[in-house]
Amino acid sequence: MKRFIFGERNGIYILDLAKTVPLLMEARQFIYDTVIRGRSVLFVGTKKQAQDPLKEMAEKFKQPFVVNRWLGGTLTNLLTIRKSVGRMTEIEKMEQDGTLNKMPKKEVARIKRELEKLHYNLNGIREMQQLPGAIFVVDICREAIAVAEAVRLNIPVVALVDTNVDPDPISYPIPGNDDAIRAIRLVVDLVGSTIQRAINEAAKLAAEETRKKAIAEAEVAARAKAAEEERKARERLAKKAKADIAAAKAKAEAEAGGAAAPAAPESAPAAEPPAGDAPTA
């Protein structure tokens, strides 16, 4: 952390805010790019000072979070975690449909304790169906397992790093005090405003994409309708032309038949005998 430290006073190291600000802006830009692509950011901070700020911000923007206990394998063994979430959902359904009321009290008590434990550990990541696009960590010493899993899976890590940590494994370090709740809340609020901006922009892009798609579909439908009308018009013209040809042909045949019929012969008058000749007896 030496490169981020301004100096020392009374045995306390002072961070260089001139370096903190650009790194914070860089981290916010990365988070913006991640969210606008539709990927989630997993917020991790189990120390007391970080729990409330992270939970409030994550719930507000529907991002996954871990503020109580990091379960080993949350990232590297996500399939097993999803099975545990499924078990939690199953027990909740049993509560709702009254199945638990039909079971022995001892069994009900055991299942409720199981549900409470599942809620404590998994409630913040119950909607995390796939690996996040990034994780945001407060106190990377305390959350060393979470950082190690993310690094192993090549998931970028954004972290608030204090003077007592090694920032090298962190993709986007933010030098700052990770023990003071005000310092944590300040950084978390700035990250939250970045996520809000990304969500708004993504909504605008989605609306614009929907509008363009609707216009394109309308144009395709209009072209199809015009083509269909043109086809029907050609069919009508073809039928009319065929009917006209048939009528002309019939007329021509009728006229030709009337001209070829012979005139009826007139009957010749009977020959009269010559005058003065008497018929022979």
Coordinates of C-alpha atoms in Angstrom, one line a residue:
M1 CA 0.0 0.0 0.0
K2 CA 3.1 2.3 0.1
R3 CA 2.2 3.9 -3.2
F4 CA -1.1 5.0 -1.9
I5 CA 0.2 6.5 1.4
F6 CA 0.7 10.2 1.7
G7 CA 2.6 10.1 5.0
E8 CA 2.7 9.2 8.6
R9 CA 1.6 11.2 11.7
N10 CA 1.7 10.0 15.3
G11 CA 2.2 6.4 14.1
I12 CA -0.9 6.6 11.8
Y13 CA -0.6 6.3 8.1
I14 CA -2.4 8.8 6.0
L15 CA -3.8 7.8 2.6
D16 CA -3.2 10.1 -0.4
L17 CA -6.7 11.3 -1.5
A18 CA -5.1 12.6 -4.7
K19 CA -4.7 8.9 -5.7
T20 CA -7.9 7.6 -4.1
V21 CA -10.2 9.9 -6.2
P22 CA -9.0 8.7 -9.7
L23 CA -9.0 5.0 -8.5
L24 CA -12.5 5.5 -7.2
M25 CA -13.7 7.0 -10.5
E26 CA -12.1 4.1 -12.4
A27 CA -13.8 1.5 -10.1
R28 CA -17.1 3.3 -10.6
Q29 CA -16.7 3.3 -14.3
F30 CA -16.1 -0.5 -14.3
I31 CA -19.1 -1.1 -12.1
Y32 CA -21.2 1.1 -14.5
D33 CA -20.0 -1.0 -17.5
T34 CA -20.7 -4.2 -15.6
V35 CA -24.3 -3.3 -14.6
I36 CA -25.2 -1.8 -18.0
R37 CA -24.3 -5.1 -19.6
G38 CA -26.9 -6.8 -17.4
R39 CA -24.4 -8.4 -15.0
S40 CA -24.7 -8.3 -11.2
V41 CA -22.3 -7.1 -8.6
L42 CA -21.9 -9.2 -5.4
F43 CA -21.3 -7.0 -2.3
V44 CA -19.4 -8.6 0.5
G45 CA -18.7 -7.2 3.9
T46 CA -19.3 -9.2 7.1
K47 CA -17.7 -6.7 9.5
K48 CA -20.2 -4.7 11.6
Q49 CA -19.4 -1.3 10.1
A50 CA -20.0 -2.6 6.5
Q51 CA -23.2 -4.7 7.1
D52 CA -25.9 -2.0 7.1
P53 CA -24.5 0.2 4.2
L54 CA -23.9 -2.8 1.9
K55 CA -27.3 -4.5 2.7
E56 CA -29.3 -1.3 2.2
M57 CA -27.6 -0.4 -1.0
A58 CA -27.7 -4.0 -2.4
E59 CA -31.4 -4.4 -1.6
K60 CA -32.3 -1.0 -3.1
F61 CA -30.8 -2.0 -6.4
K62 CA -31.6 -5.7 -6.3
Q63 CA -27.9 -6.8 -6.2
P64 CA -26.7 -9.9 -4.3
F65 CA -24.9 -9.5 -1.0
V66 CA -23.2 -11.3 1.8
V67 CA -23.1 -9.5 5.1
N68 CA -23.3 -12.2 7.8
R69 CA -21.0 -15.1 6.8
W70 CA -19.2 -16.1 3.7
L71 CA -19.8 -19.8 3.0
G72 CA -16.8 -21.4 1.4
G73 CA -17.6 -22.3 -2.2
T74 CA -20.2 -19.5 -2.6
L75 CA -18.5 -18.8 -6.0
T76 CA -16.5 -21.9 -6.7
N77 CA -19.3 -24.3 -5.8
L78 CA -22.3 -22.3 -6.8
L79 CA -24.3 -25.5 -7.7
T80 CA -24.3 -26.6 -4.1
I81 CA -25.2 -23.2 -2.9
R82 CA -28.2 -23.2 -5.3
K83 CA -29.3 -26.5 -3.8
S84 CA -29.3 -25.0 -0.3
V85 CA -31.3 -22.0 -1.7
G86 CA -33.8 -24.5 -3.1
R87 CA -34.1 -26.2 0.3
M88 CA -34.8 -22.8 1.9
T89 CA -37.5 -22.1 -0.7
E90 CA -39.0 -25.6 -0.1
I91 CA -39.2 -25.0 3.7
E92 CA -40.8 -21.6 3.1
K93 CA -43.4 -23.2 0.9
M94 CA -44.1 -25.8 3.6
E95 CA -44.8 -22.9 6.0
Q96 CA -47.2 -21.2 3.6
D97 CA -49.2 -24.3 2.6
G98 CA -49.6 -25.6 6.2
T99 CA -47.5 -28.7 5.8
L100 CA -45.5 -27.9 8.9
N101 CA -48.7 -27.8 11.0
K102 CA -49.2 -31.5 10.3
M103 CA -45.8 -32.5 11.5
P104 CA -44.6 -33.3 15.1
K105 CA -43.5 -30.3 17.1
K106 CA -40.0 -31.5 17.5
E107 CA -39.6 -31.9 13.8
V108 CA -41.1 -28.5 13.2
A109 CA -38.7 -26.9 15.6
R110 CA -35.7 -28.6 13.8
I111 CA -36.9 -27.4 10.4
K112 CA -37.5 -23.9 11.6
R113 CA -33.9 -23.8 13.0
E114 CA -32.7 -25.0 9.7
L115 CA -34.6 -22.3 7.9
E116 CA -33.3 -19.6 10.2
K117 CA -29.7 -20.7 9.5
L118 CA -30.4 -20.8 5.8
H119 CA -31.8 -17.3 5.9
Y120 CA -28.9 -16.0 7.8
N121 CA -26.3 -17.4 5.4
L122 CA -28.1 -17.3 2.0
N123 CA -30.9 -14.7 2.0
G124 CA -28.8 -12.1 0.3
I125 CA -27.8 -14.4 -2.6
R126 CA -31.0 -16.3 -3.1
E127 CA -31.6 -14.6 -6.5
M128 CA -28.0 -15.1 -7.7
Q129 CA -28.6 -17.7 -10.4
Q130 CA -25.2 -17.3 -12.0
L131 CA -21.7 -16.0 -11.1
P132 CA -21.6 -12.2 -10.7
G133 CA -19.9 -9.9 -13.1
A134 CA -17.8 -8.5 -10.2
I135 CA -17.6 -8.4 -6.5
F136 CA -17.3 -5.4 -4.2
V137 CA -15.4 -6.1 -0.9
V138 CA -14.9 -4.2 2.3
D139 CA -11.8 -5.4 4.2
I140 CA -10.1 -7.9 2.0
C141 CA -8.2 -9.4 5.0
R142 CA -11.5 -10.4 6.6
E143 CA -13.0 -11.5 3.3
A144 CA -9.8 -13.3 2.1
I145 CA -11.7 -16.5 1.1
A146 CA -14.2 -14.5 -1.0
V147 CA -11.3 -12.6 -2.7
A148 CA -9.5 -15.9 -3.4
E149 CA -12.5 -17.5 -4.9
A150 CA -13.1 -14.5 -7.2
V151 CA -9.5 -14.4 -8.3
R152 CA -9.6 -18.2 -9.0
L153 CA -12.6 -17.7 -11.3
N154 CA -11.2 -14.5 -12.9
I155 CA -14.1 -12.4 -11.5
P156 CA -12.9 -8.8 -11.1
V157 CA -12.7 -7.6 -7.5
V158 CA -13.5 -4.0 -6.5
A159 CA -12.4 -3.4 -2.9
L160 CA -12.0 -0.7 -0.3
V161 CA -8.3 -1.2 0.7
D162 CA -6.8 0.1 3.9
T163 CA -3.1 0.6 4.8
N164 CA -2.8 -2.9 6.3
V165 CA -3.6 -5.0 3.2
D166 CA -2.0 -6.2 0.1
P167 CA -3.9 -4.6 -2.9
D168 CA -2.1 -6.7 -5.6
P169 CA -4.9 -9.3 -6.1
I170 CA -7.5 -6.6 -6.4
S171 CA -8.6 -5.5 -9.9
Y172 CA -9.9 -2.1 -8.9
P173 CA -8.5 -1.0 -5.4
I174 CA -10.0 2.0 -3.7
P175 CA -7.6 3.3 -1.0
G176 CA -9.7 4.2 2.0
N177 CA -10.5 3.5 5.6
D178 CA -12.3 0.2 5.9
D179 CA -12.9 0.6 9.7
A180 CA -14.9 3.9 9.8
I181 CA -18.6 3.5 9.0
R182 CA -18.7 7.0 7.5
A183 CA -15.9 6.3 5.1
I184 CA -17.5 3.0 4.1
R185 CA -20.9 4.6 3.6
L186 CA -19.4 7.4 1.5
V187 CA -17.9 4.9 -0.9
V188 CA -20.9 2.6 -0.9
D189 CA -23.2 5.6 -1.6
L190 CA -21.1 6.6 -4.6
V191 CA -21.1 3.1 -5.9
G192 CA -24.9 3.0 -5.4
S193 CA -25.4 6.2 -7.4
T194 CA -23.2 4.6 -10.2
I195 CA -25.4 1.5 -10.2
Q196 CA -28.6 3.7 -10.3
R197 CA -27.2 5.6 -13.3
A198 CA -26.3 2.4 -15.1
I199 CA -29.8 0.9 -14.4
N200 CA -31.5 4.1 -15.7
E201 CA -29.3 4.0 -18.8
A202 CA -29.9 0.3 -19.3
A203 CA -33.7 1.0 -19.1
K204 CA -33.4 3.7 -21.7
L205 CA -31.4 1.5 -24.0
A206 CA -33.9 -1.3 -23.5
A207 CA -36.9 1.0 -24.2
E208 CA -35.1 2.4 -27.3
E209 CA -34.4 -1.2 -28.4
T210 CA -38.0 -2.1 -27.9
R211 CA -39.1 0.9 -29.8
K212 CA -36.8 0.1 -32.7
K213 CA -37.9 -3.5 -32.7
A214 CA -41.6 -2.4 -32.7
I215 CA -40.9 -0.1 -35.6
A216 CA -39.0 -2.8 -37.5
E217 CA -41.8 -5.3 -36.9
A218 CA -44.4 -2.7 -38.0
E219 CA -42.4 -2.1 -41.2
V220 CA -42.1 -5.8 -41.8
A221 CA -45.9 -6.2 -41.2
A222 CA -46.6 -3.2 -43.5
R223 CA -44.4 -4.6 -46.3
A224 CA -46.0 -8.0 -45.9
K225 CA -49.5 -6.5 -46.0
A226 CA -48.6 -4.4 -49.1
A227 CA -47.1 -7.5 -50.8
E228 CA -50.3 -9.5 -49.9
E229 CA -52.5 -6.7 -51.3
E230 CA -50.4 -6.6 -54.5
R231 CA -50.6 -10.3 -54.9
K232 CA -54.4 -10.2 -54.5
A233 CA -54.6 -7.3 -57.0
R234 CA -52.5 -9.4 -59.5
E235 CA -54.8 -12.3 -59.0
R236 CA -57.9 -10.2 -59.5
L237 CA -56.3 -8.7 -62.7
A238 CA -55.3 -12.2 -63.9
K239 CA -58.9 -13.5 -63.3
K240 CA -60.4 -10.5 -65.1
A241 CA -58.0 -10.9 -68.0
K242 CA -58.8 -14.6 -68.2
A243 CA -62.5 -13.9 -68.1
D244 CA -62.1 -11.2 -70.8
I245 CA -60.2 -13.6 -73.0
A246 CA -62.8 -16.3 -72.5
A247 CA -65.6 -13.8 -73.4
A248 CA -63.8 -12.5 -76.5
K249 CA -63.2 -16.1 -77.6
A250 CA -66.8 -17.1 -77.1
K251 CA -67.9 -14.0 -79.0
A252 CA -65.5 -14.7 -81.9
E253 CA -66.7 -18.3 -82.1
A254 CA -70.3 -17.2 -82.1
E255 CA -69.7 -14.7 -84.9
A256 CA -67.7 -17.3 -86.9
G257 CA -70.5 -19.9 -86.5
G258 CA -73.2 -17.5 -87.8
A259 CA -71.2 -16.6 -91.0
A260 CA -70.5 -20.2 -92.0
A261 CA -74.2 -21.5 -92.0
P262 CA -75.5 -22.1 -95.7
A263 CA -78.7 -20.3 -97.0
A264 CA -81.8 -22.5 -97.2
P265 CA -82.8 -23.4 -101.1
E266 CA -86.1 -22.0 -102.5
S267 CA -88.5 -24.6 -103.9
A268 CA -88.9 -24.5 -107.8
P269 CA -92.4 -24.0 -109.2
A270 CA -94.0 -27.0 -111.0
A271 CA -93.6 -27.0 -114.8
E272 CA -96.9 -26.2 -116.7
P273 CA -97.8 -28.1 -119.9
P274 CA -97.5 -26.2 -123.2
A275 CA -100.6 -24.4 -124.2
G276 CA -102.7 -26.2 -126.9
D277 CA -101.3 -29.5 -126.2
A278 CA -104.0 -31.8 -125.1
P279 CA -103.3 -34.5 -122.7
T280 CA -103.0 -37.9 -124.2
A281 CA -106.0 -40.1 -123.5

